[in-house]
Amino acid sequence: MRFEQYKIATELKRALDEMGFKKPTDIQYKAIRPILEGNDVLGVAQTGTGKTAAFAIPVLHKLMYVKNRPDKRQTKCLVMVPTRELALQIAKVFRELGKYTKLKITALVGGVEQEHQIEQLANGTDVLIATPGRMFDLLHQQKLDLNKTEILVLDEADLMLDYGFIKDIQDVIKFLPDYRQTLFFSATINSEIKEIAYGIVRNPIRIQISPQDPVSKNITHFVAFIEMDDKRFFLERLVVEHPESKILIFVRTKVRAERVAAAMERVKVKTLTMHSGKDQSERAEIMKAFASGEVRLLITTDLNARGVDIPNVDYVVNYDLPDEAENYVHRVGRTGRGVAKGTAYSFCAPEEKEMLKEIESYLGKPIHVLEIDKETYADTVVFTDEVNNDNWQVLLRNAEQEAAERKTKKKKR
Ligand code: ADP
Ligand code: MG
């Protein structure tokens, strides 16, 4: 069924059309109706499957037709999320979808002045998307009133758990009316998440999309066995053979990110790097350039593995395997988002085979092997027209830096 045929406001249909959303994703197909009917919903679907619109569409529709409008300062729907980036991203989706409605959308996050936020709240807000810190702050100052908030959305519940926000979920309930609709969304589910979820929902409709595979069906993913030192040639080949594609490359460390970038630069391939060494404003610039497609290669550490939605990534490359099996799922989930298809390649060196086993056991199945015959392998390694101007000092310095980084990492654990 297409969105055109849905029993939702034409204002929403118009926005959906402009956004290029023609038909619902699986989770949207299953969640929209029960939410419209007023049920609590417990939705589990892999990352990138369109969970945001799965709740935003029916929530906006319902709010358009609220009969007894409470005091305008009383927020009607609260969406609680773990990070600032997610809050802003979700607010953006609500605003796009709600463009032709009169509903007011407010993001409430830390790290910015309170004054403007307090003003916005006083002017009235229909949907509030908040991170816990600032929200509780304003609740305690009585600048925020959730007494008439009849819809509570907990999004990215698994991330909430990782960030240690469990108590906040339990606490926020105390500020909401008993009679409410609760929508609980998560990319993964385990017994701990289940326990929390069942503590706050009532007779929920449970929706789980392909629980046996944590990777979305829109993503085809392969592993290729490549020696550590040859990886850059294979990356170069992929880049050169797909001149139009947007490629997100994951490496293990900050030093590796810069080194891969340097190797690409030597063969005249323009890249961006993203890691803990970049400050907040640099990060925003980098993400903007990559999102817009101005630069189509981004080399990053796991900093970018979770949650954040980057449009139209064609390929994810695990240049290095992740240190934690779960991150594999988050990384490959940066492609194949919504109804798009995506491909992920993992470059596995002999010393990473143990990690590969861990990932496969986490996935519950082996990853397809991309067989590279000897000839292709040899061709790829000479494929490059790079002038080898590495000198030993640079190599040694890199090796030392990396060893030092590994040491501090171990100490931290
Ligand atoms: P999740 O929260 O499940 O990880 P998001 O809600 O961030 O996923 O959506 C992932 C991407 O899919 C976004 O870029 C979004 O614009 C796109 N998308 C969502 N629903 C649809 C749809 N019905 N048609 C096309 N694209 C969609
Ligand atoms: Mg999401």
CSV table of C-alpha atoms and ligand atoms in Angstrom, one decimal:
chain,number,residue,atom,x,y,z
A,1,MET,CA,0.0,0.0,0.0
A,2,ARG,CA,1.2,3.5,-0.8
A,3,PHE,CA,1.0,6.5,1.5
A,4,GLU,CA,-1.5,8.1,-0.9
A,5,GLN,CA,-4.0,5.4,0.2
A,6,TYR,CA,-3.5,5.9,3.9
A,7,LYS,CA,-6.2,7.4,6.0
A,8,ILE,CA,-4.1,10.3,7.1
A,9,ALA,CA,-4.3,14.0,6.7
A,10,THR,CA,-3.7,15.4,3.2
A,11,GLU,CA,-1.2,17.8,4.8
A,12,LEU,CA,0.9,14.9,5.8
A,13,LYS,CA,0.5,13.2,2.4
A,14,ARG,CA,1.7,16.3,0.7
A,15,ALA,CA,4.8,16.4,2.9
A,16,LEU,CA,5.5,12.7,2.4
A,17,ASP,CA,5.3,13.2,-1.3
A,18,GLU,CA,7.8,16.0,-1.2
A,19,MET,CA,10.2,14.0,0.9
A,20,GLY,CA,10.1,11.2,-1.7
A,21,PHE,CA,8.4,8.8,0.7
A,22,LYS,CA,6.0,6.8,-1.6
A,23,LYS,CA,5.4,3.6,0.3
A,24,PRO,CA,6.0,2.6,3.9
A,25,THR,CA,8.9,0.5,5.1
A,26,ASP,CA,8.1,-2.7,7.0
A,27,ILE,CA,8.1,-1.1,10.4
A,28,GLN,CA,6.0,1.8,9.2
A,29,TYR,CA,3.5,-0.6,7.5
A,30,LYS,CA,3.1,-2.4,10.8
A,31,ALA,CA,3.2,0.4,13.3
A,32,ILE,CA,1.2,3.3,11.8
A,33,ARG,CA,-2.3,1.8,12.1
A,34,PRO,CA,-2.0,0.5,15.6
A,35,ILE,CA,-0.6,3.9,16.7
A,36,LEU,CA,-3.5,5.7,15.0
A,37,GLU,CA,-5.9,3.4,16.8
A,38,GLY,CA,-4.4,4.4,20.1
A,39,ASN,CA,-2.5,1.3,21.1
A,40,ASP,CA,0.8,1.2,22.9
A,41,VAL,CA,3.4,-0.1,20.6
A,42,LEU,CA,6.7,-1.9,21.2
A,43,GLY,CA,8.6,-1.8,17.9
A,44,VAL,CA,11.9,-3.5,17.2
A,45,ALA,CA,13.4,-3.0,13.8
A,46,GLN,CA,17.0,-2.8,12.7
A,47,THR,CA,18.8,0.5,12.3
A,48,GLY,CA,17.9,2.4,9.1
A,49,THR,CA,14.5,0.9,8.7
A,50,GLY,CA,12.6,4.1,9.1
A,51,LYS,CA,11.5,4.0,12.8
A,52,THR,CA,11.3,7.8,13.1
A,53,ALA,CA,8.5,8.2,10.5
A,54,ALA,CA,6.8,5.1,11.9
A,55,PHE,CA,5.9,7.0,14.9
A,56,ALA,CA,6.1,10.6,13.6
A,57,ILE,CA,3.4,10.1,10.9
A,58,PRO,CA,0.6,8.8,13.2
A,59,VAL,CA,1.6,11.1,16.1
A,60,LEU,CA,1.3,14.2,13.8
A,61,HIS,CA,-2.0,12.9,12.4
A,62,LYS,CA,-3.4,12.4,15.9
A,63,LEU,CA,-2.3,15.8,17.2
A,64,MET,CA,-4.0,17.5,14.2
A,65,TYR,CA,-7.3,16.2,15.4
A,66,VAL,CA,-7.0,16.6,19.2
A,67,LYS,CA,-10.5,17.8,20.3
A,68,ASN,CA,-10.0,19.3,23.8
A,69,ARG,CA,-6.9,21.2,23.4
A,70,PRO,CA,-5.1,21.5,26.7
A,71,ASP,CA,-3.4,24.8,27.7
A,72,LYS,CA,-1.0,25.6,24.9
A,73,ARG,CA,2.0,25.4,27.2
A,74,GLN,CA,1.2,21.8,27.9
A,75,THR,CA,3.2,19.6,25.6
A,76,LYS,CA,1.1,17.0,23.9
A,77,CYS,CA,3.8,14.5,22.8
A,78,LEU,CA,7.2,13.9,24.3
A,79,VAL,CA,9.9,12.0,22.4
A,80,MET,CA,12.8,11.1,24.6
A,81,VAL,CA,16.1,10.2,23.0
A,82,PRO,CA,19.6,9.6,24.3
A,83,THR,CA,21.7,12.1,22.3
A,84,ARG,CA,21.6,15.7,21.1
A,85,GLU,CA,22.3,14.7,17.5
A,86,LEU,CA,19.4,12.3,17.5
A,87,ALA,CA,17.1,14.9,19.1
A,88,LEU,CA,17.9,17.4,16.4
A,89,GLN,CA,17.6,14.7,13.7
A,90,ILE,CA,14.2,13.6,14.8
A,91,ALA,CA,13.0,17.1,15.2
A,92,LYS,CA,14.0,17.7,11.6
A,93,VAL,CA,11.9,14.7,10.5
A,94,PHE,CA,8.9,15.9,12.5
A,95,ARG,CA,9.3,19.4,11.0
A,96,GLU,CA,9.5,18.1,7.5
A,97,LEU,CA,6.5,15.9,7.9
A,98,GLY,CA,4.5,18.5,9.7
A,99,LYS,CA,5.4,21.3,7.3
A,100,TYR,CA,1.8,21.8,6.2
A,101,THR,CA,0.3,21.4,9.6
A,102,LYS,CA,0.2,24.1,12.2
A,103,LEU,CA,1.8,21.9,14.8
A,104,LYS,CA,4.8,23.2,16.7
A,105,ILE,CA,7.9,21.1,17.1
A,106,THR,CA,10.6,21.8,19.7
A,107,ALA,CA,13.9,20.2,20.3
A,108,LEU,CA,15.2,20.4,23.9
A,109,VAL,CA,18.8,19.6,24.2
A,110,GLY,CA,21.7,20.6,26.4
A,111,GLY,CA,24.8,22.6,25.3
A,112,VAL,CA,22.8,25.6,24.3
A,113,GLU,CA,21.3,28.6,26.2
A,114,GLN,CA,18.1,27.8,28.1
A,115,GLU,CA,16.5,31.2,27.6
A,116,HIS,CA,15.3,30.6,24.1
A,117,GLN,CA,14.1,27.1,24.9
A,118,ILE,CA,12.1,28.5,27.8
A,119,GLU,CA,10.5,31.0,25.5
A,120,GLN,CA,9.6,28.4,23.0
A,121,LEU,CA,8.0,26.3,25.6
A,122,ALA,CA,6.0,29.3,26.9
A,123,ASN,CA,4.7,29.9,23.4
A,124,GLY,CA,3.4,26.4,23.2
A,125,THR,CA,4.7,23.2,21.7
A,126,ASP,CA,2.9,20.2,20.4
A,127,VAL,CA,5.8,17.8,20.0
A,128,LEU,CA,8.8,18.0,22.2
A,129,ILE,CA,11.9,16.0,21.4
A,130,ALA,CA,14.3,16.0,24.4
A,131,THR,CA,17.4,14.5,25.8
A,132,PRO,CA,17.1,13.7,29.6
A,133,GLY,CA,19.5,16.3,31.0
A,134,ARG,CA,17.9,19.5,29.9
A,135,MET,CA,14.4,18.1,30.1
A,136,PHE,CA,14.7,17.3,33.8
A,137,ASP,CA,16.4,20.6,34.4
A,138,LEU,CA,13.4,22.5,33.0
A,139,LEU,CA,10.9,20.2,34.6
A,140,HIS,CA,12.4,21.0,38.0
A,141,GLN,CA,12.3,24.7,37.2
A,142,GLN,CA,8.7,24.2,36.3
A,143,LYS,CA,9.3,25.7,32.9
A,144,LEU,CA,8.0,22.5,31.3
A,145,ASP,CA,4.7,20.9,31.9
A,146,LEU,CA,4.0,17.3,31.0
A,147,ASN,CA,0.7,16.9,32.9
A,148,LYS,CA,-1.3,16.6,29.7
A,149,THR,CA,1.2,14.8,27.6
A,150,GLU,CA,-0.8,11.8,26.3
A,151,ILE,CA,1.8,10.4,24.0
A,152,LEU,CA,5.3,9.3,25.2
A,153,VAL,CA,7.8,8.0,22.6
A,154,LEU,CA,11.0,6.4,23.8
A,155,ASP,CA,13.2,6.1,20.7
A,156,GLU,CA,16.5,4.3,20.4
A,157,ALA,CA,15.9,2.5,23.7
A,158,ASP,CA,18.9,0.3,23.3
A,159,LEU,CA,21.1,3.4,23.1
A,160,MET,CA,19.4,4.9,26.1
A,161,LEU,CA,20.5,1.8,28.0
A,162,ASP,CA,24.1,2.1,26.8
A,163,TYR,CA,24.2,5.7,27.8
A,164,GLY,CA,22.9,4.8,31.3
A,165,PHE,CA,19.5,6.6,31.0
A,166,ILE,CA,17.4,3.8,32.4
A,167,LYS,CA,16.5,5.7,35.6
A,168,ASP,CA,15.5,8.7,33.5
A,169,ILE,CA,13.0,6.6,31.6
A,170,GLN,CA,11.5,5.5,34.9
A,171,ASP,CA,11.6,9.0,36.3
A,172,VAL,CA,9.9,10.8,33.4
A,173,ILE,CA,6.8,8.6,33.8
A,174,LYS,CA,6.1,10.4,37.2
A,175,PHE,CA,5.6,13.7,35.4
A,176,LEU,CA,3.1,12.2,32.8
A,177,PRO,CA,-0.5,11.4,33.2
A,178,ASP,CA,-1.4,7.8,34.0
A,179,TYR,CA,-3.6,7.7,31.0
A,180,ARG,CA,-1.3,7.9,28.0
A,181,GLN,CA,-0.1,6.2,24.9
A,182,THR,CA,3.4,4.9,25.1
A,183,LEU,CA,5.5,4.0,22.0
A,184,PHE,CA,8.7,2.2,22.6
A,185,PHE,CA,11.2,1.8,19.8
A,186,SER,CA,14.6,0.0,19.7
A,187,ALA,CA,17.0,-1.3,17.1
A,188,THR,CA,17.8,-4.4,19.2
A,189,ILE,CA,16.1,-6.2,22.0
A,190,ASN,CA,17.4,-8.2,25.0
A,191,SER,CA,15.9,-9.2,28.3
A,192,GLU,CA,16.9,-5.9,30.0
A,193,ILE,CA,15.3,-3.8,27.3
A,194,LYS,CA,12.2,-6.0,27.5
A,195,GLU,CA,11.9,-5.6,31.2
A,196,ILE,CA,12.1,-1.8,31.0
A,197,ALA,CA,9.6,-1.8,28.1
A,198,TYR,CA,7.0,-3.9,29.8
A,199,GLY,CA,7.3,-1.7,32.9
A,200,ILE,CA,5.9,1.3,31.0
A,201,VAL,CA,3.7,0.0,28.2
A,202,ARG,CA,0.1,-1.3,28.6
A,203,ASN,CA,-1.1,-4.3,26.4
A,204,PRO,CA,1.3,-3.3,23.7
A,205,ILE,CA,1.1,-4.3,20.1
A,206,ARG,CA,4.5,-6.0,19.5
A,207,ILE,CA,6.2,-5.5,16.2
A,208,GLN,CA,9.5,-7.1,15.4
A,209,ILE,CA,11.0,-7.0,12.0
A,210,SER,CA,13.2,-10.0,11.0
A,211,PRO,CA,14.4,-10.7,14.5
A,212,GLN,CA,16.7,-13.5,13.3
A,213,ASP,CA,18.9,-11.1,11.4
A,214,PRO,CA,20.2,-7.9,13.1
A,215,VAL,CA,21.2,-6.5,9.7
A,216,SER,CA,18.4,-5.0,7.6
A,217,LYS,CA,17.3,-6.9,4.5
A,218,ASN,CA,18.3,-3.9,2.3
A,219,ILE,CA,21.9,-4.4,3.1
A,220,THR,CA,24.1,-6.9,1.2
A,221,HIS,CA,27.3,-7.4,3.1
A,222,PHE,CA,30.5,-9.3,2.3
A,223,VAL,CA,33.8,-10.0,3.8
A,224,ALA,CA,37.0,-10.1,1.8
A,225,PHE,CA,40.3,-11.6,3.0
A,226,ILE,CA,43.0,-9.0,2.4
A,227,GLU,CA,46.5,-8.6,4.0
A,228,MET,CA,46.7,-5.6,6.3
A,229,ASP,CA,49.2,-3.8,4.0
A,230,ASP,CA,47.2,-4.4,0.8
A,231,LYS,CA,43.9,-2.9,2.1
A,232,ARG,CA,44.5,0.5,0.7
A,233,PHE,CA,44.8,-0.9,-2.8
A,234,PHE,CA,41.5,-2.5,-2.5
A,235,LEU,CA,39.9,0.6,-1.2
A,236,GLU,CA,41.4,2.6,-4.0
A,237,ARG,CA,40.0,0.1,-6.5
A,238,LEU,CA,36.6,0.3,-5.0
A,239,VAL,CA,36.7,4.1,-5.1
A,240,VAL,CA,38.0,4.3,-8.6
A,241,GLU,CA,35.5,1.8,-9.9
A,242,HIS,CA,32.5,3.7,-8.3
A,243,PRO,CA,33.2,7.3,-9.2
A,244,GLU,CA,29.7,8.4,-8.4
A,245,SER,CA,29.2,6.6,-5.1
A,246,LYS,CA,29.2,7.9,-1.6
A,247,ILE,CA,31.5,5.7,0.6
A,248,LEU,CA,31.8,5.6,4.4
A,249,ILE,CA,35.0,4.0,5.6
A,250,PHE,CA,35.5,2.7,9.1
A,251,VAL,CA,38.9,2.3,10.6
A,252,ARG,CA,40.0,1.3,14.1
A,253,THR,CA,41.9,4.4,15.3
A,254,LYS,CA,42.4,8.1,14.7
A,255,VAL,CA,45.9,7.5,13.4
A,256,ARG,CA,44.7,4.9,11.0
A,257,ALA,CA,42.0,7.4,9.7
A,258,GLU,CA,44.7,10.0,8.9
A,259,ARG,CA,46.9,7.4,7.4
A,260,VAL,CA,44.3,6.0,5.1
A,261,ALA,CA,43.4,9.6,4.1
A,262,ALA,CA,47.0,10.2,3.3
A,263,ALA,CA,47.2,7.1,1.2
A,264,MET,CA,44.1,8.2,-0.8
A,265,GLU,CA,45.5,11.7,-1.2
A,266,ARG,CA,48.6,10.2,-2.8
A,267,VAL,CA,46.4,8.7,-5.5
A,268,LYS,CA,44.5,12.0,-5.8
A,269,VAL,CA,41.3,10.8,-4.1
A,270,LYS,CA,39.7,13.5,-2.0
A,271,THR,CA,38.5,12.4,1.5
A,272,LEU,CA,37.4,13.7,4.8
A,273,THR,CA,38.3,12.2,8.2
A,274,MET,CA,36.2,12.1,11.3
A,275,HIS,CA,37.5,11.1,14.8
A,276,SER,CA,37.9,12.2,18.4
A,277,GLY,CA,40.6,14.7,17.3
A,278,LYS,CA,38.0,16.9,15.6
A,279,ASP,CA,36.1,19.5,17.6
A,280,GLN,CA,32.4,20.1,17.6
A,281,SER,CA,32.4,22.7,14.8
A,282,GLU,CA,34.8,20.8,12.6
A,283,ARG,CA,32.6,17.7,13.0
A,284,ALA,CA,29.5,19.6,11.9
A,285,GLU,CA,31.3,20.9,8.8
A,286,ILE,CA,32.6,17.5,7.9
A,287,MET,CA,29.2,15.9,8.3
A,288,LYS,CA,27.6,18.6,6.2
A,289,ALA,CA,30.2,18.2,3.4
A,290,PHE,CA,29.7,14.4,3.4
A,291,ALA,CA,25.9,14.6,3.7
A,292,SER,CA,25.6,17.0,0.7
A,293,GLY,CA,27.9,14.8,-1.4
A,294,GLU,CA,30.4,17.6,-1.7
A,295,VAL,CA,33.1,15.1,-0.7
A,296,ARG,CA,32.0,11.5,-1.2
A,297,LEU,CA,34.5,9.7,0.9
A,298,LEU,CA,34.5,9.8,4.7
A,299,ILE,CA,37.0,7.9,6.8
A,300,THR,CA,35.9,7.6,10.3
A,301,THR,CA,36.4,5.8,13.6
A,302,ASP,CA,33.4,4.2,15.4
A,303,LEU,CA,32.4,7.7,16.5
A,304,ASN,CA,30.0,7.6,13.5
A,305,ALA,CA,28.8,4.1,13.9
A,306,ARG,CA,25.6,4.7,15.7
A,307,GLY,CA,22.2,6.3,15.3
A,308,VAL,CA,23.0,9.3,13.1
A,309,ASP,CA,21.3,9.3,9.7
A,310,ILE,CA,23.5,10.2,6.7
A,311,PRO,CA,21.7,10.4,3.4
A,312,ASN,CA,22.5,8.1,0.5
A,313,VAL,CA,25.6,6.2,1.6
A,314,ASP,CA,26.1,3.6,-1.2
A,315,TYR,CA,28.9,1.6,0.4
A,316,VAL,CA,30.2,1.0,3.9
A,317,VAL,CA,33.7,-0.3,4.1
A,318,ASN,CA,35.0,-1.8,7.2
A,319,TYR,CA,38.6,-1.1,6.4
A,320,ASP,CA,39.4,-2.5,9.8
A,321,LEU,CA,37.0,-4.8,11.6
A,322,PRO,CA,35.4,-3.1,14.7
A,323,ASP,CA,36.7,-3.9,18.2
A,324,GLU,CA,33.2,-4.9,19.3
A,325,ALA,CA,31.0,-7.3,17.4
A,326,GLU,CA,27.8,-5.2,17.9
A,327,ASN,CA,29.4,-2.2,16.2
A,328,TYR,CA,29.5,-4.2,13.0
A,329,VAL,CA,25.7,-4.0,12.9
A,330,HIS,CA,25.7,-0.2,13.6
A,331,ARG,CA,28.4,0.4,11.0
A,332,VAL,CA,26.8,-1.5,8.1
A,333,GLY,CA,23.5,0.1,9.1
A,334,ARG,CA,24.7,3.4,7.8
A,335,THR,CA,23.8,2.2,4.3
A,336,GLY,CA,20.6,0.8,2.9
A,337,ARG,CA,18.5,3.2,4.9
A,338,GLY,CA,14.7,3.5,4.4
A,339,VAL,CA,13.8,1.9,1.2
A,340,ALA,CA,17.3,2.3,-0.4
A,341,LYS,CA,19.6,-0.6,-1.0
A,342,GLY,CA,23.2,-0.7,0.3
A,343,THR,CA,26.4,-2.7,0.2
A,344,ALA,CA,29.0,-3.3,2.9
A,345,TYR,CA,32.5,-4.8,2.5
A,346,SER,CA,34.7,-5.8,5.4
A,347,PHE,CA,38.4,-6.1,4.8
A,348,CYS,CA,39.6,-8.9,7.0
A,349,ALA,CA,43.4,-9.4,7.5
A,350,PRO,CA,44.7,-12.7,8.9
A,351,GLU,CA,45.1,-11.1,12.3
A,352,GLU,CA,41.5,-10.1,12.4
A,353,LYS,CA,40.0,-13.6,11.8
A,354,GLU,CA,39.3,-14.0,15.5
A,355,MET,CA,37.2,-10.8,15.5
A,356,LEU,CA,35.4,-12.0,12.4
A,357,LYS,CA,34.4,-15.1,14.3
A,358,GLU,CA,33.0,-13.0,17.1
A,359,ILE,CA,31.0,-10.9,14.7
A,360,GLU,CA,29.6,-13.9,12.9
A,361,SER,CA,28.5,-15.4,16.2
A,362,TYR,CA,26.9,-12.2,17.2
A,363,LEU,CA,25.0,-12.2,13.8
A,364,GLY,CA,24.1,-15.8,14.2
A,365,LYS,CA,25.4,-16.6,10.7
A,366,PRO,CA,28.4,-16.3,8.6
A,367,ILE,CA,29.0,-13.3,6.4
A,368,HIS,CA,29.2,-14.0,2.6
A,369,VAL,CA,32.8,-14.3,1.5
A,370,LEU,CA,33.8,-12.3,-1.5
A,371,GLU,CA,36.2,-14.6,-3.2
A,372,ILE,CA,39.2,-12.8,-4.7
A,373,ASP,CA,41.2,-15.1,-7.0
A,374,LYS,CA,44.9,-14.8,-7.1
A,375,GLU,CA,45.1,-12.9,-10.3
A,376,THR,CA,42.6,-10.3,-9.3
A,377,TYR,CA,44.3,-9.8,-6.0
A,378,ALA,CA,47.7,-9.3,-7.8
A,379,ASP,CA,46.1,-7.0,-10.3
A,380,THR,CA,44.6,-4.9,-7.6
A,381,VAL,CA,47.8,-4.5,-5.7
A,382,VAL,CA,49.5,-3.1,-8.8
A,383,PHE,CA,46.3,-1.3,-9.9
A,384,THR,CA,47.6,1.9,-8.3
A,385,ASP,CA,49.8,4.4,-10.1
A,386,GLU,CA,51.0,5.7,-6.8
A,387,VAL,CA,54.5,6.9,-6.6
A,388,ASN,CA,55.8,5.4,-3.5
A,389,ASN,CA,57.2,8.2,-1.6
A,390,ASP,CA,56.8,6.8,1.9
A,391,ASN,CA,60.0,7.0,3.8
A,392,TRP,CA,60.9,4.9,6.7
A,393,GLN,CA,60.8,7.7,9.1
A,394,VAL,CA,57.1,8.3,8.4
A,395,LEU,CA,56.3,4.7,8.7
A,396,LEU,CA,58.2,4.3,11.9
A,397,ARG,CA,56.5,7.4,13.4
A,398,ASN,CA,53.1,6.0,12.5
A,399,ALA,CA,53.8,2.7,14.0
A,400,GLU,CA,55.0,4.3,17.2
A,401,GLN,CA,51.9,6.5,17.4
A,402,GLU,CA,49.7,3.6,16.9
A,403,ALA,CA,51.4,1.5,19.5
A,404,ALA,CA,51.1,4.4,22.0
A,405,GLU,CA,47.4,4.7,21.2
A,406,ARG,CA,46.8,1.0,21.7
A,407,LYS,CA,48.5,1.2,25.1
A,408,THR,CA,46.3,4.0,26.4
A,409,LYS,CA,43.3,2.2,25.1
A,410,LYS,CA,44.3,-0.9,27.1
A,411,LYS,CA,44.8,1.1,30.2
A,412,LYS,CA,41.4,2.6,29.9
A,413,ARG,CA,39.7,-0.8,29.9
B,1,ADP,P1,15.9,4.2,12.0
B,1,ADP,O1,15.5,5.1,13.1
B,1,ADP,O2,15.1,3.0,12.0
B,1,ADP,O3,17.4,3.9,12.2
B,1,ADP,P2,15.4,6.4,10.3
B,1,ADP,O4,14.0,6.7,10.8
B,1,ADP,O5,16.5,7.3,10.7
B,1,ADP,O6,15.7,4.9,10.6
B,1,ADP,O7,15.3,6.3,8.7
B,1,ADP,C1,16.4,6.0,7.9
B,1,ADP,C2,16.3,6.6,6.5
B,1,ADP,O8,15.3,6.1,5.7
B,1,ADP,C3,16.1,8.1,6.6
B,1,ADP,O9,17.1,8.7,5.7
B,1,ADP,C4,14.7,8.3,6.0
B,1,ADP,O10,14.6,9.5,5.3
B,1,ADP,C5,14.5,7.1,5.1
B,1,ADP,N1,13.1,6.7,5.0
B,1,ADP,C6,12.3,6.4,6.1
B,1,ADP,N2,11.1,6.0,5.7
B,1,ADP,C7,11.1,6.0,4.3
B,1,ADP,C8,10.2,5.7,3.3
B,1,ADP,N3,9.0,5.2,3.6
B,1,ADP,N4,10.5,5.9,2.0
B,1,ADP,C9,11.8,6.3,1.7
B,1,ADP,N5,12.7,6.6,2.6
B,1,ADP,C10,12.4,6.5,3.9
B,2,MG,MG,16.1,5.9,14.7
